Short mmCIF file of C-alpha atoms in Angstrom, two decimals:
data_model
loop_
_atom_site.label_atom_id
_atom_site.label_comp_id
_atom_site.label_asym_id
_atom_site.label_seq_id
_atom_site.Cartn_x
_atom_site.Cartn_y
_atom_site.Cartn_z
CA MET A 13 27.27 56.66 -34.77
CA HIS A 14 26.89 57.19 -31.04
CA SER A 15 26.00 54.02 -29.14
CA LEU A 16 23.26 55.73 -27.13
CA THR A 17 21.49 56.73 -30.34
CA MET A 18 21.69 53.15 -31.55
CA ASP A 19 20.31 51.73 -28.35
CA PHE A 20 17.46 54.18 -28.61
CA TRP A 21 16.21 53.35 -32.07
CA LEU A 22 17.42 49.89 -33.06
CA PRO A 23 16.28 47.05 -30.80
CA ASN A 24 12.64 47.01 -31.82
CA GLY A 25 13.09 47.81 -35.44
CA GLN A 26 16.46 46.52 -36.65
CA ALA A 27 15.12 44.95 -39.80
CA GLY A 28 12.97 47.97 -40.61
CA VAL A 29 15.83 50.43 -40.25
CA ILE A 30 18.23 48.25 -42.24
CA SER A 31 15.64 47.69 -45.00
CA LEU A 32 15.12 51.43 -45.18
CA LEU A 33 18.85 52.01 -45.53
CA ARG A 34 19.02 49.27 -48.17
CA THR A 35 16.40 51.14 -50.20
CA LEU A 36 18.47 54.31 -49.87
CA LEU A 37 21.45 52.48 -51.40
CA LEU A 38 19.47 52.61 -54.67
CA ASP A 39 18.69 56.33 -54.43
CA VAL A 40 19.44 58.47 -57.47
CA VAL A 41 21.45 60.96 -55.40
CA PRO A 42 25.02 59.66 -54.93
CA THR A 43 25.56 61.36 -51.53
CA ILE A 44 22.43 59.64 -50.16
CA GLN A 45 23.74 56.27 -51.39
CA GLN A 46 27.10 56.90 -49.70
CA THR A 47 25.52 58.09 -46.43
CA ALA A 48 23.23 55.04 -46.35
CA ALA A 49 26.22 52.71 -46.91
CA LEU A 50 28.18 54.49 -44.19
CA ALA A 51 25.25 54.16 -41.76
CA LEU A 52 24.99 50.42 -42.52
CA GLY A 53 28.74 50.07 -41.93
CA ARG A 54 28.52 51.77 -38.56
CA LEU A 55 25.61 49.57 -37.53
CA ALA A 56 27.41 46.39 -38.63
CA ASN A 57 30.59 47.55 -36.88
CA TYR A 58 28.75 48.01 -33.58
CA ASN A 59 28.16 44.34 -32.76
CA ASP A 60 27.68 40.93 -34.39
CA ASP A 61 23.88 40.93 -33.95
CA LEU A 62 23.57 44.05 -36.10
CA ALA A 63 26.11 42.70 -38.58
CA GLU A 64 23.98 39.56 -38.86
CA ALA A 65 20.86 41.68 -39.41
CA VAL A 66 22.63 43.45 -42.29
CA VAL A 67 23.38 40.05 -43.87
CA LYS A 68 19.81 38.78 -43.35
CA CYS A 69 18.31 41.88 -44.94
CA ASP A 70 20.12 40.98 -48.15
CA VAL A 71 22.20 44.14 -48.23
CA LEU A 72 25.47 42.48 -49.30
CA PRO A 73 24.59 41.56 -52.93
CA GLN A 74 23.48 45.15 -53.53
CA LEU A 75 26.75 46.47 -52.09
CA VAL A 76 28.87 44.07 -54.13
CA TYR A 77 27.04 45.02 -57.34
CA SER A 78 27.51 48.73 -56.62
CA LEU A 79 31.14 48.26 -55.57
CA ALA A 80 32.04 47.50 -59.17
CA GLU A 81 30.01 50.33 -60.66
CA GLN A 82 30.09 53.41 -58.45
CA ASN A 83 32.46 56.29 -57.69
CA CYS A 84 35.37 56.09 -55.23
CA PHE A 85 33.38 57.58 -52.31
CA TYR A 86 30.73 54.90 -52.59
CA LYS A 87 33.33 52.16 -53.07
CA LYS A 88 35.02 53.18 -49.81
CA ALA A 89 31.68 53.18 -47.96
CA ALA A 90 30.67 49.80 -49.43
CA ALA A 91 34.05 48.22 -48.56
CA PHE A 92 33.65 49.63 -45.04
CA VAL A 93 30.33 47.75 -44.66
CA LEU A 94 31.96 44.49 -45.82
CA ARG A 95 34.84 45.03 -43.41
CA ALA A 96 32.42 45.81 -40.54
CA VAL A 97 30.40 42.65 -41.21
CA GLY A 98 33.41 40.38 -41.75
CA LYS A 99 35.33 41.31 -38.61
CA HIS A 100 32.97 39.68 -36.10
CA SER A 101 33.15 35.94 -36.87
CA PRO A 102 34.16 33.33 -39.45
CA GLN A 103 30.45 32.80 -40.25
CA LEU A 104 29.89 36.47 -41.10
CA ALA A 105 33.15 36.57 -43.10
CA GLN A 106 31.92 33.50 -45.00
CA ALA A 107 28.69 35.37 -45.81
CA ILE A 108 30.79 38.00 -47.56
CA VAL A 109 32.61 35.33 -49.52
CA ASP A 110 29.31 33.64 -50.44
CA CYS A 111 27.86 36.79 -51.94
CA GLY A 112 30.79 37.05 -54.37
CA ALA A 113 32.52 40.04 -52.77
CA LEU A 114 36.11 38.80 -52.99
CA ASP A 115 36.66 39.23 -56.71
CA THR A 116 35.29 42.78 -56.54
CA LEU A 117 37.41 43.63 -53.49
CA VAL A 118 40.51 42.32 -55.24
CA ILE A 119 39.71 44.49 -58.27
CA CYS A 120 39.44 47.44 -55.85
CA LEU A 121 43.07 46.78 -54.80
CA GLU A 122 44.01 48.00 -58.30
CA ASP A 123 41.84 51.12 -58.10
CA PHE A 124 43.39 54.47 -58.97
CA ASP A 125 42.24 55.95 -55.65
CA PRO A 126 44.49 54.93 -52.67
CA GLY A 127 41.52 55.28 -50.30
CA VAL A 128 39.61 52.61 -52.23
CA LYS A 129 42.66 50.31 -52.14
CA GLU A 130 42.96 50.86 -48.40
CA ALA A 131 39.25 50.14 -47.76
CA ALA A 132 39.45 46.93 -49.84
CA ALA A 133 42.62 45.79 -48.03
CA TRP A 134 40.87 46.29 -44.66
CA ALA A 135 37.93 44.13 -45.78
CA LEU A 136 40.20 41.38 -47.12
CA ARG A 137 42.28 41.44 -43.94
CA TYR A 138 39.20 40.97 -41.75
CA ILE A 139 38.10 37.99 -43.83
CA ALA A 140 41.56 36.36 -43.88
CA ARG A 141 42.35 36.70 -40.21
CA HIS A 142 39.71 34.25 -38.94
CA ASN A 143 41.09 30.91 -40.16
CA ALA A 144 43.17 29.11 -42.79
CA GLU A 145 40.16 28.28 -44.99
CA LEU A 146 39.03 31.91 -45.32
CA SER A 147 42.63 33.00 -45.76
CA GLN A 148 43.04 30.50 -48.59
CA VAL A 149 39.93 31.89 -50.31
CA VAL A 150 41.48 35.39 -50.17
CA VAL A 151 44.70 33.97 -51.64
CA ASP A 152 42.82 32.10 -54.38
CA ALA A 153 41.07 35.34 -55.36
CA GLY A 154 44.50 36.75 -56.24
CA ALA A 155 44.87 39.24 -53.38
CA VAL A 156 48.47 38.56 -52.32
CA PRO A 157 50.44 39.97 -55.29
CA LEU A 158 48.24 43.09 -55.23
CA LEU A 159 48.77 43.54 -51.47
CA VAL A 160 52.51 43.32 -52.13
CA LEU A 161 52.09 46.14 -54.68
CA CYS A 162 50.09 48.12 -52.10
CA ILE A 163 52.98 48.01 -49.58
CA GLN A 164 55.09 49.75 -52.24
CA GLU A 165 52.63 52.65 -52.63
CA PRO A 166 53.62 56.00 -51.08
CA GLU A 167 50.62 56.32 -48.70
CA ILE A 168 51.54 55.21 -45.16
CA ALA A 169 47.99 54.16 -44.25
CA LEU A 170 47.82 51.88 -47.30
CA LYS A 171 51.26 50.39 -46.55
CA ARG A 172 50.16 49.66 -42.97
CA ILE A 173 46.94 47.84 -43.81
CA ALA A 174 48.54 45.90 -46.69
CA ALA A 175 51.34 44.69 -44.35
CA SER A 176 48.74 43.82 -41.74
CA ALA A 177 46.66 41.84 -44.28
CA LEU A 178 49.75 39.89 -45.38
CA SER A 179 50.50 39.14 -41.70
CA ASP A 180 46.97 37.80 -41.17
CA ILE A 181 47.22 35.61 -44.27
CA ALA A 182 50.66 34.22 -43.36
CA LYS A 183 49.85 33.37 -39.74
CA HIS A 184 47.65 30.32 -40.33
CA SER A 185 49.92 27.77 -42.03
CA PRO A 186 53.31 27.22 -43.67
CA GLU A 187 51.58 26.96 -47.07
CA LEU A 188 49.89 30.36 -46.71
CA ALA A 189 53.13 31.92 -45.45
CA GLN A 190 54.91 30.43 -48.47
CA THR A 191 52.37 32.16 -50.74
CA VAL A 192 53.30 35.50 -49.18
CA VAL A 193 57.01 34.73 -49.64
CA ASP A 194 56.53 33.60 -53.25
CA ALA A 195 54.84 36.91 -54.06
CA GLY A 196 58.09 38.68 -53.13
CA ALA A 197 56.68 40.32 -50.00
CA VAL A 198 59.66 39.70 -47.66
CA ALA A 199 62.24 41.85 -49.44
CA HIS A 200 59.83 44.81 -49.65
CA LEU A 201 58.80 44.43 -46.00
CA VAL A 202 62.42 44.36 -44.80
CA GLN A 203 63.26 47.46 -46.85
CA MET A 204 60.44 49.35 -45.15
CA LEU A 205 61.79 48.69 -41.64
CA LEU A 206 63.78 51.90 -42.13
CA ASN A 207 60.54 53.89 -42.39
CA PRO A 208 60.13 56.18 -39.35
CA ASP A 209 56.41 55.40 -38.94
CA ALA A 210 56.04 53.27 -35.75
CA LYS A 211 52.69 51.71 -36.67
CA LEU A 212 54.00 50.63 -40.05
CA LYS A 213 57.12 49.14 -38.46
CA HIS A 214 55.15 47.09 -36.00
CA GLN A 215 52.88 45.74 -38.77
CA ILE A 216 55.92 44.81 -40.88
CA LEU A 217 57.64 43.08 -37.95
CA SER A 218 54.42 41.19 -37.26
CA ALA A 219 54.18 40.01 -40.89
CA LEU A 220 57.82 38.86 -40.90
CA SER A 221 57.26 37.03 -37.57
CA GLN A 222 54.19 35.25 -38.94
CA VAL A 223 56.21 34.05 -41.92
CA SER A 224 59.25 33.02 -39.82
CA LYS A 225 57.38 31.06 -37.15
CA HIS A 226 56.29 28.12 -39.33
CA SER A 227 59.50 26.43 -40.47
CA VAL A 228 63.27 26.56 -40.76
CA ASP A 229 63.05 27.25 -44.52
CA LEU A 230 60.71 30.21 -44.07
CA ALA A 231 62.82 31.64 -41.23
CA GLU A 232 65.93 31.33 -43.41
CA MET A 233 64.19 33.20 -46.24
CA VAL A 234 63.49 36.09 -43.86
CA VAL A 235 67.10 36.08 -42.62
CA GLU A 236 68.41 36.00 -46.20
CA ALA A 237 66.45 39.19 -46.90
CA GLU A 238 69.03 40.82 -44.57
CA ILE A 239 66.90 41.72 -41.58
CA PHE A 240 70.10 42.03 -39.52
CA PRO A 241 71.22 44.51 -38.34
CA VAL A 242 68.18 46.68 -39.18
CA VAL A 243 65.83 44.67 -36.92
CA LEU A 244 68.17 45.34 -33.96
CA THR A 245 67.61 49.08 -34.30
CA CYS A 246 63.87 48.37 -33.85
CA LEU A 247 64.66 46.97 -30.38
CA LYS A 248 65.73 50.50 -29.39
CA ASP A 249 62.57 52.13 -30.77
CA LYS A 250 60.56 54.48 -28.56
CA ASP A 251 57.36 52.59 -29.43
CA GLU A 252 56.70 49.59 -27.15
CA TYR A 253 54.86 47.64 -29.89
CA VAL A 254 57.83 47.98 -32.24
CA LYS A 255 60.16 46.67 -29.52
CA GLU A 256 57.85 43.78 -28.71
CA ASN A 257 57.36 42.76 -32.35
CA ALA A 258 61.09 43.03 -33.09
CA SER A 259 61.79 40.69 -30.14
CA THR A 260 59.07 38.35 -31.39
CA LEU A 261 60.62 38.21 -34.85
CA ILE A 262 64.06 37.38 -33.44
CA ARG A 263 62.46 34.74 -31.18
CA GLU A 264 60.64 33.11 -34.12
CA ILE A 265 63.93 32.85 -36.03
CA ALA A 266 66.09 31.66 -33.12
CA LYS A 267 63.70 28.94 -31.92
CA HIS A 268 64.11 26.69 -34.98
CA THR A 269 67.73 25.47 -34.99
CA PRO A 270 71.11 25.99 -33.28
CA GLU A 271 72.41 27.37 -36.60
CA LEU A 272 69.76 30.11 -36.76
CA SER A 273 70.34 30.89 -33.07
CA GLN A 274 74.08 31.14 -33.72
CA LEU A 275 73.37 33.53 -36.56
CA VAL A 276 71.33 35.71 -34.17
CA VAL A 277 74.19 35.62 -31.64
CA ASN A 278 76.77 36.54 -34.30
CA ALA A 279 74.62 39.49 -35.41
CA GLY A 280 74.59 40.83 -31.83
CA GLY A 281 70.95 39.82 -31.37
CA VAL A 282 71.27 38.31 -27.89
CA ALA A 283 72.96 41.35 -26.36
CA ALA A 284 70.46 43.66 -28.09
CA VAL A 285 67.47 41.68 -26.79
CA ILE A 286 68.89 41.69 -23.24
CA ASP A 287 69.26 45.50 -23.42
CA CYS A 288 65.68 45.70 -24.73
CA ILE A 289 64.36 43.61 -21.81
CA GLY A 290 66.13 46.00 -19.44
CA SER A 291 64.54 49.05 -21.05
CA CYS A 292 60.89 47.98 -20.84
CA LYS A 293 58.31 46.36 -18.57
CA GLY A 294 55.43 43.89 -18.72
CA ASN A 295 54.36 42.04 -21.84
CA THR A 296 56.87 43.93 -24.00
CA ARG A 297 59.55 41.86 -22.24
CA LEU A 298 57.91 38.49 -22.86
CA PRO A 299 59.11 37.60 -26.40
CA GLY A 300 62.67 38.65 -25.50
CA ILE A 301 62.64 36.47 -22.38
CA MET A 302 61.42 33.51 -24.42
CA MET A 303 63.96 34.17 -27.16
CA LEU A 304 66.81 33.89 -24.60
CA GLY A 305 65.33 30.59 -23.40
CA TYR A 306 65.13 29.20 -26.94
CA VAL A 307 68.73 30.22 -27.73
CA ALA A 308 70.03 28.71 -24.48
CA ALA A 309 68.09 25.48 -24.98
CA HIS A 310 69.92 24.61 -28.22
CA SER A 311 73.44 24.01 -26.87
CA GLU A 312 76.02 24.64 -24.12
CA ASN A 313 77.82 27.22 -26.28
CA LEU A 314 74.66 29.16 -27.06
CA ALA A 315 73.62 29.12 -23.39
CA MET A 316 77.10 30.44 -22.55
CA ALA A 317 76.59 33.24 -25.11
CA VAL A 318 73.48 34.30 -23.13
CA ILE A 319 75.50 34.18 -19.87
CA ILE A 320 78.39 36.20 -21.32
CA SER A 321 75.95 38.85 -22.57
CA LYS A 322 74.69 39.18 -18.95
CA GLY A 323 71.32 37.60 -19.68
CA VAL A 324 71.03 35.83 -16.32
CA PRO A 325 70.91 38.95 -14.07
CA GLN A 326 68.34 40.50 -16.42
CA LEU A 327 66.13 37.39 -16.32
CA SER A 328 66.48 37.30 -12.52
CA VAL A 329 65.23 40.88 -12.37
CA CYS A 330 62.17 39.87 -14.45
CA LEU A 331 61.57 36.90 -12.16
CA SER A 332 61.58 39.11 -9.05
CA GLU A 333 60.06 42.34 -10.39
CA GLU A 334 57.30 41.39 -12.81
CA PRO A 335 53.83 41.24 -11.21
CA GLU A 336 52.31 38.95 -13.87
CA ASP A 337 52.70 35.20 -13.33
CA HIS A 338 52.96 34.34 -17.04
CA ILE A 339 56.02 36.60 -17.40
CA LYS A 340 57.61 35.16 -14.26
CA ALA A 341 56.92 31.67 -15.65
CA ALA A 342 58.70 32.53 -18.92
CA ALA A 343 61.70 33.89 -16.98
CA ALA A 344 61.80 30.73 -14.82
CA TRP A 345 61.71 28.56 -17.94
CA ALA A 346 64.49 30.56 -19.62
CA LEU A 347 66.72 30.39 -16.51
CA GLY A 348 66.18 26.63 -16.41
CA GLN A 349 67.27 26.35 -20.06
CA ILE A 350 70.46 28.29 -19.29
CA GLY A 351 71.38 26.45 -16.08
CA ARG A 352 70.72 22.86 -17.15
CA HIS A 353 73.84 22.26 -19.28
CA THR A 354 76.96 22.07 -17.05
CA PRO A 355 78.09 22.99 -13.50
CA GLU A 356 79.49 26.23 -14.96
CA HIS A 357 76.10 27.16 -16.43
CA ALA A 358 74.29 26.22 -13.21
CA ARG A 359 76.69 28.31 -11.14
CA ALA A 360 76.09 31.35 -13.39
CA VAL A 361 72.41 31.11 -12.48
CA ALA A 362 72.96 30.20 -8.82
CA VAL A 363 75.25 33.17 -8.00
CA THR A 364 72.47 35.62 -8.92
CA ASN A 365 70.50 34.27 -5.92
CA THR A 366 67.80 33.07 -8.31
CA LEU A 367 67.26 29.62 -6.79
CA PRO A 368 65.59 30.87 -3.56
CA VAL A 369 63.28 33.07 -5.66
CA LEU A 370 62.33 30.08 -7.81
CA LEU A 371 61.72 28.02 -4.69
CA SER A 372 59.44 30.64 -3.13
CA LEU A 373 57.46 30.92 -6.38
CA TYR A 374 57.12 27.13 -6.50
CA MET A 375 56.00 26.97 -2.86
CA SER A 376 53.64 29.96 -2.98
CA THR A 377 49.93 29.16 -3.03
CA GLU A 378 49.39 32.45 -4.87
CA SER A 379 51.46 31.33 -7.87
CA SER A 380 49.60 30.07 -10.94
CA GLU A 381 49.87 26.37 -11.72
CA ASP A 382 52.01 27.12 -14.78
CA LEU A 383 54.41 29.25 -12.70
CA GLN A 384 54.70 26.50 -10.08
CA VAL A 385 55.41 23.84 -12.72
CA LYS A 386 57.98 25.97 -14.57
CA SER A 387 59.71 27.03 -11.31
CA LYS A 388 59.93 23.41 -10.14
CA LYS A 389 61.34 22.22 -13.49
CA ALA A 390 63.89 25.06 -13.52
CA ILE A 391 65.00 24.31 -9.94
CA LYS A 392 65.45 20.60 -10.69
CA SER A 393 67.34 21.10 -13.95
CA ILE A 394 69.67 23.70 -12.36
CA LEU A 395 70.21 21.71 -9.16
CA GLN A 396 71.11 18.54 -11.04
CA LYS A 397 74.12 20.39 -12.52
CA CYS A 398 74.93 22.74 -9.65
CA THR A 399 78.14 22.07 -7.72
CA TYR A 400 78.33 25.54 -6.18
CA LEU A 401 77.62 24.53 -2.60
CA PRO A 402 76.97 27.99 -1.01
CA ALA A 403 73.93 28.29 -3.27
CA LEU A 404 72.72 24.79 -2.41
CA GLU A 405 73.02 24.97 1.38
CA PRO A 406 69.92 27.15 2.09
CA PHE A 407 67.88 24.49 0.30
CA LEU A 408 68.73 21.96 3.03
CA TYR A 409 66.57 24.04 5.36
CA ASP A 410 63.82 25.34 3.06
CA ALA A 411 63.21 22.81 0.32
CA PRO A 412 60.27 20.35 0.30
CA PRO A 413 61.16 16.62 0.13
CA ASN A 414 60.86 16.31 -3.68
CA ILE A 415 63.44 19.13 -4.14
CA LEU A 416 65.56 18.22 -1.11
CA LYS A 417 66.40 14.86 -2.70
CA HIS A 418 68.18 16.64 -5.58
CA VAL A 419 70.03 19.03 -3.22
CA VAL A 420 71.37 16.20 -1.05
CA GLY A 421 72.27 14.34 -4.25
CA GLN A 422 74.49 17.23 -5.35
CA PHE A 423 76.28 17.34 -1.98
CA SER A 424 76.87 13.58 -2.23
CA LYS A 425 78.58 14.15 -5.61
CA VAL A 426 80.80 17.08 -4.57
CA LEU A 427 81.89 16.36 -0.98
CA PRO A 428 83.88 13.14 -1.65
CA HIS A 429 86.24 15.09 -3.93
CA ASP A 430 86.62 18.42 -2.08
CA SER A 431 88.22 18.51 1.38
CA LYS A 432 87.68 22.26 1.82
CA ALA A 433 83.97 21.83 1.05
CA ARG A 434 83.77 18.93 3.55
CA ARG A 435 85.17 21.09 6.34
CA LEU A 436 82.87 24.00 5.44
CA PHE A 437 79.89 21.64 5.37
CA VAL A 438 80.56 20.75 9.02
CA THR A 439 81.19 24.29 10.30
CA SER A 440 78.16 25.76 8.48
CA GLY A 441 75.81 23.25 10.08
CA GLY A 442 75.12 21.39 6.84
CA LEU A 443 76.23 17.97 8.12
CA LYS A 444 74.08 18.37 11.23
CA LYS A 445 71.08 19.26 9.04
CA VAL A 446 71.60 16.18 6.85
CA GLN A 447 71.49 13.94 9.95
CA GLU A 448 68.07 15.39 10.79
CA ILE A 449 66.56 14.40 7.43
CA LYS A 450 64.19 11.48 7.71
CA ALA A 451 64.65 9.25 4.68
CA GLU A 452 62.97 5.97 3.83
CA PRO A 453 65.41 3.06 4.28
CA GLY A 454 66.69 1.94 0.88
CA SER A 455 65.49 5.14 -0.86
CA LEU A 456 67.65 7.23 -3.19
CA LEU A 457 67.67 9.99 -0.58
CA GLN A 458 69.04 7.55 2.04
CA GLU A 459 71.76 6.49 -0.39
CA TYR A 460 72.77 10.12 -0.87
CA ILE A 461 72.88 10.66 2.92
CA ASN A 462 75.03 7.52 3.32
CA SER A 463 77.44 8.83 0.64
CA ILE A 464 77.77 12.14 2.53
CA ASN A 465 78.26 10.37 5.88
CA ASN A 466 80.98 8.18 4.36
CA CYS A 467 83.00 11.36 3.73
CA TYR A 468 83.48 11.86 7.50
CA PRO A 469 84.88 9.88 10.46
CA GLU A 470 82.14 7.92 12.24
CA GLU A 471 82.44 9.88 15.50
CA ILE A 472 81.87 13.17 13.66
CA VAL A 473 78.68 11.83 12.08
CA ARG A 474 77.53 10.49 15.45
CA TYR A 475 78.32 13.82 17.10
CA TYR A 476 75.95 15.65 14.74
CA SER A 477 73.19 13.01 14.81
CA PRO A 478 69.96 13.89 16.63
CA GLY A 479 69.96 12.66 20.24
CA TYR A 480 73.75 12.37 20.45
CA SER A 481 74.00 15.09 23.12
CA ASP A 482 71.51 13.12 25.25
CA THR A 483 73.65 10.01 24.85
CA LEU A 484 76.71 11.99 25.97
CA LEU A 485 74.84 13.31 29.01
CA GLN A 486 73.78 9.76 29.91
CA ARG A 487 77.41 8.74 29.72
CA VAL A 488 78.29 11.65 32.01
CA ASP A 489 75.62 10.51 34.47
CA SER A 490 76.83 6.94 34.49
CA TYR A 491 80.54 7.75 34.43
CA GLN A 492 82.43 6.80 37.55
CA PRO A 493 85.42 9.10 38.12
CA LEU A 494 88.69 7.38 38.76
CA ASN A 495 89.77 7.68 42.38
CA ASN A 496 93.10 9.38 42.74
#
């Protein structure tokens, strides 16, 4: 129903109009009953105030009673009203539960007509999605095994909404996800990933993600249903939602344990996700970025697998290119997880010129607080392992004191053992810059500076110390030439 029409005739007489429609639900002419139910559904769908008015006018018990008795057209219209009321809030969904609608809706899932099944699945989904309590009520009414049967029906629209309902049930808790698994849903969902319908695929991937996210056991059950390699083909899909949900599923599996991450690596999942990140933009990239961070966080070997698959350059591109701060923050976090393990890992990040980008994001007043925090953490964790001095040297000039401390610390570790680096540090101006740093006596920073200075002859250090040229000039002034 057009919103302008609604605005014109509802505000002053909501209750009157709804009562009138309620009376029409009892009309002897079936088409009038259906039209009245459809009108109520459209009103309730429009906003929560109208949905509440439908509840207050005692329409629901009449609908529930008729839902069990009437023809398929009326059943669809009645289920549409319940769906329209239930979608707005947990309170309105609870009103549907309270009037005894669940048992009737579950019976409708077994109806001969696929349209009735679909309408009932929509209503149940909108009740279940609000919270764990409402979801549990839907489960207790016996909906899950019937939804699993619905995903096996030939109609695509019914498959979609049944998968979506299972996703909304599974998302709230490990126990609810386990109910979905116990009903045998996972194997059927995985089989349907080969279906060409993009909307169906993204609903299936969502349901599998919601199951996988809760625990190691649940993630393993999804893996054991042989989602690899079929889920990797979804990363190449033309549909952005399919790509995003496929990345999310792989992320939810990889995050749990090093073993599950290794399994993803062995299946070619890391390389496939990196390719996917390169082929899309914006929020579609986000789960893939986070998945690389989770894999890298588990161990040195897994972080190296991300490096070998050329994950670092791709993450650096996201860090520089993406306009949204939350995506940049995820990329910063992932780079930090890769670079924090060993000098080799840190160097792999440093050579992509990522550190100056992280520093500018940390220093920028336009960056969100989360981006600043994640950039700072990434810089510190990479710097504390980084022995690749060309990447560290710019930080001597640009870094704020809290970062500078870590940079000088790294030089104090490397220079005593590398004569070539010591020479380069003098000729590049690094030693001179270190002498200009003002450190508190006795501080860690001062200790680092002392360690660096101890790598050089005293006169060299003096030569590069601030004010030394003035001292030399004074000596020139006071020098008495020897008379020949």
